[in-house]
Structures are given as structure tokens and as C-alpha cells.
GROMACS .gro file of N, CA and C in nm:
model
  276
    1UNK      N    1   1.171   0.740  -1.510
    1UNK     CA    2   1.160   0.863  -1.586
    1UNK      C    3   1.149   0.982  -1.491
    2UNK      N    4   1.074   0.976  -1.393
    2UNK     CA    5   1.061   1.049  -1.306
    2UNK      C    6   1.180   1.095  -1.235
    3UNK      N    7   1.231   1.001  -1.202
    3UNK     CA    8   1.424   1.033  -1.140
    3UNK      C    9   1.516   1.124  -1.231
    4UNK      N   10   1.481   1.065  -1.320
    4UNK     CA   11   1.550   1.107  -1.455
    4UNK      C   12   1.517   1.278  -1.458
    5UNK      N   13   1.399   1.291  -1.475
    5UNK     CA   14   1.359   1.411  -1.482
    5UNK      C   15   1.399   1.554  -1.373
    6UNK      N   16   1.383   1.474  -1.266
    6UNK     CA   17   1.368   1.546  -1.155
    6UNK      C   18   1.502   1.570  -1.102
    7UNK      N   19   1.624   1.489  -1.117
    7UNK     CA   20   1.733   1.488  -1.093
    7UNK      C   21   1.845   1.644  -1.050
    8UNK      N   22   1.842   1.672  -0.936
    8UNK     CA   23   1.896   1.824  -0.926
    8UNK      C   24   2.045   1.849  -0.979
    9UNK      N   25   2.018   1.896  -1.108
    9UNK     CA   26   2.145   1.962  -1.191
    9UNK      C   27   2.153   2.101  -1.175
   10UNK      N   28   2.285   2.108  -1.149
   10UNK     CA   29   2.290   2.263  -1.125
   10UNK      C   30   2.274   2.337  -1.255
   11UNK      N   31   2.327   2.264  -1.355
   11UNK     CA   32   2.311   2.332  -1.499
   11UNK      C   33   2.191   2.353  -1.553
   12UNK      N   34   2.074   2.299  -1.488
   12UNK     CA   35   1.938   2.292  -1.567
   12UNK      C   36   1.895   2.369  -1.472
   13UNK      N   37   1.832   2.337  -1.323
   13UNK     CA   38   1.816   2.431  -1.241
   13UNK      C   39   1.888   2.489  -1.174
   14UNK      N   40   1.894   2.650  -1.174
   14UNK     CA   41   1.910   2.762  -1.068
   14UNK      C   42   2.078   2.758  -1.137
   15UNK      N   43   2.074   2.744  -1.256
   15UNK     CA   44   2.203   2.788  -1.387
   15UNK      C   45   2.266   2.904  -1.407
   16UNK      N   46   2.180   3.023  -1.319
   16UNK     CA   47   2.282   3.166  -1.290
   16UNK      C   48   2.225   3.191  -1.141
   17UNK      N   49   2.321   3.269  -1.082
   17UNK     CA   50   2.319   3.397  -0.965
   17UNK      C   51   2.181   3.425  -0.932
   18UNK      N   52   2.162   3.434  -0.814
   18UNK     CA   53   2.195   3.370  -0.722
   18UNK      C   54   2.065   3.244  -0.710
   19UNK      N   55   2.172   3.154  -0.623
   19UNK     CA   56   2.115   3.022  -0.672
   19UNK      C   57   2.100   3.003  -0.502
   20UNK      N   58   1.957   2.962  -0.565
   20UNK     CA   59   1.901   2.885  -0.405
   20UNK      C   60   1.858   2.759  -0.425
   21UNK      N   61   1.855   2.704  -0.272
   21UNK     CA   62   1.832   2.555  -0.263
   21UNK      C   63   1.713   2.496  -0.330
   22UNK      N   64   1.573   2.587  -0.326
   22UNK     CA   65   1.459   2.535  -0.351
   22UNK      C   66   1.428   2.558  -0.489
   23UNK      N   67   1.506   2.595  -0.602
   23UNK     CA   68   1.513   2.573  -0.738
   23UNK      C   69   1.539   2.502  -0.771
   24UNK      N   70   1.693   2.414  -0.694
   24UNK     CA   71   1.737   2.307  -0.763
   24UNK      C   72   1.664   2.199  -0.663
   25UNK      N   73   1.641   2.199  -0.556
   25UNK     CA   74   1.554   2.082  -0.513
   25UNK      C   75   1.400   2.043  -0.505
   26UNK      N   76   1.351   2.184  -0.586
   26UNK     CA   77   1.221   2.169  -0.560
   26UNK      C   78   1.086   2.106  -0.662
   27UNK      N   79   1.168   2.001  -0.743
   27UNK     CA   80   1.113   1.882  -0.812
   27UNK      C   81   1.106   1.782  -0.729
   28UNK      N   82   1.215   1.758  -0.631
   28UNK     CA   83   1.268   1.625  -0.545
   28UNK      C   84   1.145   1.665  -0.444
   29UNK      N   85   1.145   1.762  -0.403
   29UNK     CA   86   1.037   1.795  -0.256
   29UNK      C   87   0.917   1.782  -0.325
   30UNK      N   88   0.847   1.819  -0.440
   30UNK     CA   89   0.764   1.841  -0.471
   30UNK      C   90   0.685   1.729  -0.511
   31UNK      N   91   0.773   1.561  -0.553
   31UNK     CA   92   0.741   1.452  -0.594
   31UNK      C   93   0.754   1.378  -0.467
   32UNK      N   94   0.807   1.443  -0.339
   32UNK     CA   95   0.803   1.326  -0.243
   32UNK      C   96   0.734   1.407  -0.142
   33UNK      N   97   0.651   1.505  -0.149
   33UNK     CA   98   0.534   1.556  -0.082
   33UNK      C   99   0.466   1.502  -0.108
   34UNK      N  100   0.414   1.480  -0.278
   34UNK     CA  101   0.325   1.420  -0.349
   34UNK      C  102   0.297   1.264  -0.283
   35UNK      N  103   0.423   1.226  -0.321
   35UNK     CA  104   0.393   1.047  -0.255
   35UNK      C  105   0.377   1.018  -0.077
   36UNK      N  106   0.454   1.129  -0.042
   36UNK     CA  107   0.356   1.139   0.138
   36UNK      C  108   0.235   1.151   0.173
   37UNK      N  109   0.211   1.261   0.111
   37UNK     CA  110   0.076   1.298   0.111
   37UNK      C  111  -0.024   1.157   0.080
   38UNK      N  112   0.015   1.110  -0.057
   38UNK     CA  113  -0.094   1.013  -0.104
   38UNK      C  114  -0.075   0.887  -0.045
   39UNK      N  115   0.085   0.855   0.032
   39UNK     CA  116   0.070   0.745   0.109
   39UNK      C  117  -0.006   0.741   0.300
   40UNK      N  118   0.013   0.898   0.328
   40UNK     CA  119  -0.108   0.924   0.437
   40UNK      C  120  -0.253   0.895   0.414
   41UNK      N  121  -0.273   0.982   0.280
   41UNK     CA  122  -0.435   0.968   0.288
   41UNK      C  123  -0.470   0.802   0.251
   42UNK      N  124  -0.365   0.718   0.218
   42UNK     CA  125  -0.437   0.575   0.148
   42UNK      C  126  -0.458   0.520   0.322
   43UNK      N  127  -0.309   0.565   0.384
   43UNK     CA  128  -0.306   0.456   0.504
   43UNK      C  129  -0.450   0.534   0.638
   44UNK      N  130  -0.455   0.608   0.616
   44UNK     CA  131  -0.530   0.699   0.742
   44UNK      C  132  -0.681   0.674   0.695
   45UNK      N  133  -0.718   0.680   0.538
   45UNK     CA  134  -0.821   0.712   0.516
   45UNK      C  135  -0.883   0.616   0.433
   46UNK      N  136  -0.838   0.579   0.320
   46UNK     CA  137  -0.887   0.468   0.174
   46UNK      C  138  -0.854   0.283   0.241
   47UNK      N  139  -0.753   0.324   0.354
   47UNK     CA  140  -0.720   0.179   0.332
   47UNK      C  141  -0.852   0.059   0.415
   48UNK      N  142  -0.938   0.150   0.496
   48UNK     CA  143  -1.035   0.111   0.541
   48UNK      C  144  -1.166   0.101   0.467
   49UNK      N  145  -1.136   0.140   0.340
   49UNK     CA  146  -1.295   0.138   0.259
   49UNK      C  147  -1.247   0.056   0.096
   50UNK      N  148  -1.099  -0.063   0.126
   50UNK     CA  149  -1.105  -0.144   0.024
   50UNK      C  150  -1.232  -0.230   0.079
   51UNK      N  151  -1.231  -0.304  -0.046
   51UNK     CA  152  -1.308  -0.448  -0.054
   51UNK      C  153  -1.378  -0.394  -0.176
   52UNK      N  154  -1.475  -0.564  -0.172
   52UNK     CA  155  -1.572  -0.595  -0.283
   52UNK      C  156  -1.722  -0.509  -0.246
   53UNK      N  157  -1.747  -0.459  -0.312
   53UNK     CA  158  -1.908  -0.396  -0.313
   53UNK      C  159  -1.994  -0.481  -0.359
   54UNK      N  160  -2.111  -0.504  -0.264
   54UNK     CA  161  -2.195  -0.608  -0.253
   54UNK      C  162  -2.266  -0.686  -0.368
   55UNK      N  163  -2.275  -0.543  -0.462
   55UNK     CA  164  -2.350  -0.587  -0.589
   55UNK      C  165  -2.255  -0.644  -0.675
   56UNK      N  166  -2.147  -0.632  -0.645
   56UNK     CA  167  -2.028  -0.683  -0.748
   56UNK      C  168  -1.942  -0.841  -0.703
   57UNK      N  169  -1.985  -0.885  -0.568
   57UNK     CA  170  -1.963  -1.000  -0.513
   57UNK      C  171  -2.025  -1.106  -0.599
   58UNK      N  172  -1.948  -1.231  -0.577
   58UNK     CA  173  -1.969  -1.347  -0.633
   58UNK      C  174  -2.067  -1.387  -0.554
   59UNK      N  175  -2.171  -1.450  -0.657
   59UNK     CA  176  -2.301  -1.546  -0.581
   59UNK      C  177  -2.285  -1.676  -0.516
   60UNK      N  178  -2.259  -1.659  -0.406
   60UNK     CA  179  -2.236  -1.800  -0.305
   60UNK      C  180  -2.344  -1.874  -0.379
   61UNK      N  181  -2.336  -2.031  -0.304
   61UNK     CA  182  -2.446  -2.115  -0.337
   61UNK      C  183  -2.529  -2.101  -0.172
   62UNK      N  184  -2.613  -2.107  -0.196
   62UNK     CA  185  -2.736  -2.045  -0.097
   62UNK      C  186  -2.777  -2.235  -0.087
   63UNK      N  187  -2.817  -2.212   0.062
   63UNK     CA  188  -2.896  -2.324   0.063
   63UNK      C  189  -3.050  -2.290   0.027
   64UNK      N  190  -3.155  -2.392   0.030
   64UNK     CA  191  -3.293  -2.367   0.026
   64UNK      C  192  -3.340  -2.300   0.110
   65UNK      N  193  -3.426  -2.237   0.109
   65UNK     CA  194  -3.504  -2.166   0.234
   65UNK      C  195  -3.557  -2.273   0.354
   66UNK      N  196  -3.588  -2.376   0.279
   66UNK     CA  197  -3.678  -2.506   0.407
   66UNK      C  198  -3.528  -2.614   0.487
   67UNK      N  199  -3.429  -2.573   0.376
   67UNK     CA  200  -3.332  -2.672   0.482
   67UNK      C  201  -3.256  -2.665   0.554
   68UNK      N  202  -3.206  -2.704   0.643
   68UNK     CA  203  -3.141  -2.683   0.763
   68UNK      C  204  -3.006  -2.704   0.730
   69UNK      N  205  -2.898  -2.616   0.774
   69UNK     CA  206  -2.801  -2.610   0.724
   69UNK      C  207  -2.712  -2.725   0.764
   70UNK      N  208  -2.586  -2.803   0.739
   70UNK     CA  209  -2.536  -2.894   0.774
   70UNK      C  210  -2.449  -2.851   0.901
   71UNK      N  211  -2.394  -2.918   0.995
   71UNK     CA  212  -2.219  -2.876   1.053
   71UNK      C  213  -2.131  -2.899   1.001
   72UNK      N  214  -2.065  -2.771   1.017
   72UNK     CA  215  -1.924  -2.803   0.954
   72UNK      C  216  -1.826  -2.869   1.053
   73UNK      N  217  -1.749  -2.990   0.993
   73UNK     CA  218  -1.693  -3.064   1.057
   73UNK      C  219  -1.553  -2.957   1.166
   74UNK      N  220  -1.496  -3.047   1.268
   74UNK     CA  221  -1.412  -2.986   1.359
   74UNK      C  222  -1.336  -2.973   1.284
   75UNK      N  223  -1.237  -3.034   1.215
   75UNK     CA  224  -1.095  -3.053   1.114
   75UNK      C  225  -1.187  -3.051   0.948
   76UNK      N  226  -1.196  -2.982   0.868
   76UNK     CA  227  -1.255  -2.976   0.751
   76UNK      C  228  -1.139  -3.011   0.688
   77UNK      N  229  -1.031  -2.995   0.701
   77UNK     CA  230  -0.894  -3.064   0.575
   77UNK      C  231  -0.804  -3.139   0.685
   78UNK      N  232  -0.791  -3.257   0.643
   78UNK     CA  233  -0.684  -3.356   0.671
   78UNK      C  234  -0.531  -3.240   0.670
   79UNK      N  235  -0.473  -3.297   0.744
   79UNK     CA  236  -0.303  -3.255   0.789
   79UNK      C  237  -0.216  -3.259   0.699
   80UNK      N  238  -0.152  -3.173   0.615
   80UNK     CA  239  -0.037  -3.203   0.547
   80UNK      C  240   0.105  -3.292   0.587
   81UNK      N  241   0.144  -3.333   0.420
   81UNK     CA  242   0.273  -3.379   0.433
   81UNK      C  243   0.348  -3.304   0.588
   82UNK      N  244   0.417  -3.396   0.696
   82UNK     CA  245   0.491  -3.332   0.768
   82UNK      C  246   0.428  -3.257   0.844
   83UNK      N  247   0.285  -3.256   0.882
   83UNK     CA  248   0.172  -3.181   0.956
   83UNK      C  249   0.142  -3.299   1.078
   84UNK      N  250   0.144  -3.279   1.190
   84UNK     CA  251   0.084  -3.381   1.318
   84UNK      C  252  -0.106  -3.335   1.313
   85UNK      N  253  -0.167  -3.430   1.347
   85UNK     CA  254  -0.294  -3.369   1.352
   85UNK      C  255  -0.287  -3.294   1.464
   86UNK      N  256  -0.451  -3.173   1.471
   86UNK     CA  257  -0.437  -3.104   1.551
   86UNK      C  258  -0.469  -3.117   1.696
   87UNK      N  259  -0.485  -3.248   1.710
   87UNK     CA  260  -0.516  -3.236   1.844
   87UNK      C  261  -0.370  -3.335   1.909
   88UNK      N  262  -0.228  -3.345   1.810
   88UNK     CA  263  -0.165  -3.366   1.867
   88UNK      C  264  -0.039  -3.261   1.841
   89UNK      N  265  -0.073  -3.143   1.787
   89UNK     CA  266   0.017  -2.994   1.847
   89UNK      C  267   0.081  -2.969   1.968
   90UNK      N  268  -0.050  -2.980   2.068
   90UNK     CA  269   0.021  -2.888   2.161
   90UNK      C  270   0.061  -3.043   2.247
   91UNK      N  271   0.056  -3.166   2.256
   91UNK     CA  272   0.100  -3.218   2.329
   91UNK      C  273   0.010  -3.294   2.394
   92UNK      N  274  -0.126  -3.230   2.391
   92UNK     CA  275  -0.254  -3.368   2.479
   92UNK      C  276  -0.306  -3.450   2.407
   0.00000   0.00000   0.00000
């Protein structure tokens, strides 16, 4: 809709004497300032303050306060279909 709208017709914009560039293009500049602009400030500024807010995070399962936590194993998932295990990747 937006294309649609904005589309530089000479008949709709700058339709008599004297006709300048920034009548008929200045929907096109004006919607892709817009999306520069807001794709700078997301990448420079917002894109570092996504995530989950703490109070809105899912409640892990907590261990007890008195127990000692387990180890987590070296390999926690077995090797897929067509997977070598990992300690035979690189070759030793």
C-alpha cells in the first residue's frame, strides 16, 4: 500500500509549472529516511537492550539450598545419525 501510495506520478505530484524533483520524489525520500533512520537507531541502539526481563523469565528448577549440585556430563547428547563421536572429529 505504501508503494502504491507513494509511487512518483507526474500527474498527481508537481501536475503544473514549474515542477521540481522534491515534489514528485518527496514521499519516496521521506519513507526511506523513515526506514534508515529506524533501521540505525534499532542496529546502533535497541538491538543491545533485546531480551527477557527478569521478572518475566521462566522459573528454572532450582536445586535445594543443602544440595550439591551434580556434573554435567562431558558429551550430554549421544551423536547423531551420520555424526562420528567427538573425540573422533578431529582425528585423535
Amino acid at each position: 500500500m505504501t508503494l502504491n501510495l507513494i509511487w512518483p506520478r507526474a500527474a498527481v505530484y508537481n501536475a503544473a509549472p514549474p515542477f521540481h524533483w522534491y515534489l514528485r520524489w518527496g514521499a519516496v525520500l521521506f519513507v526511506g529516511i523513515i526506514a534508515l533512520g529506524g533501521f540505525a537507531y534499532y542496529w546502533l541502539v535497541q538491538r543491545r537492550r533485546t531480551g527477557v526481563l527478569a521478572e518475566h523469565a521462566a522459573a528454572s528448577a532450582a536445586a535445594p539450598a543443602g544440595a550439591a549440585a551434580a556434573p554435567e556430563p562431558e558429551h550430554a547428547a549421544a551423536p547423531g545419525p551420520g555424526r562420528a563421536p567427538a573425540e573422533g572429529r578431529d582425528g585423535r
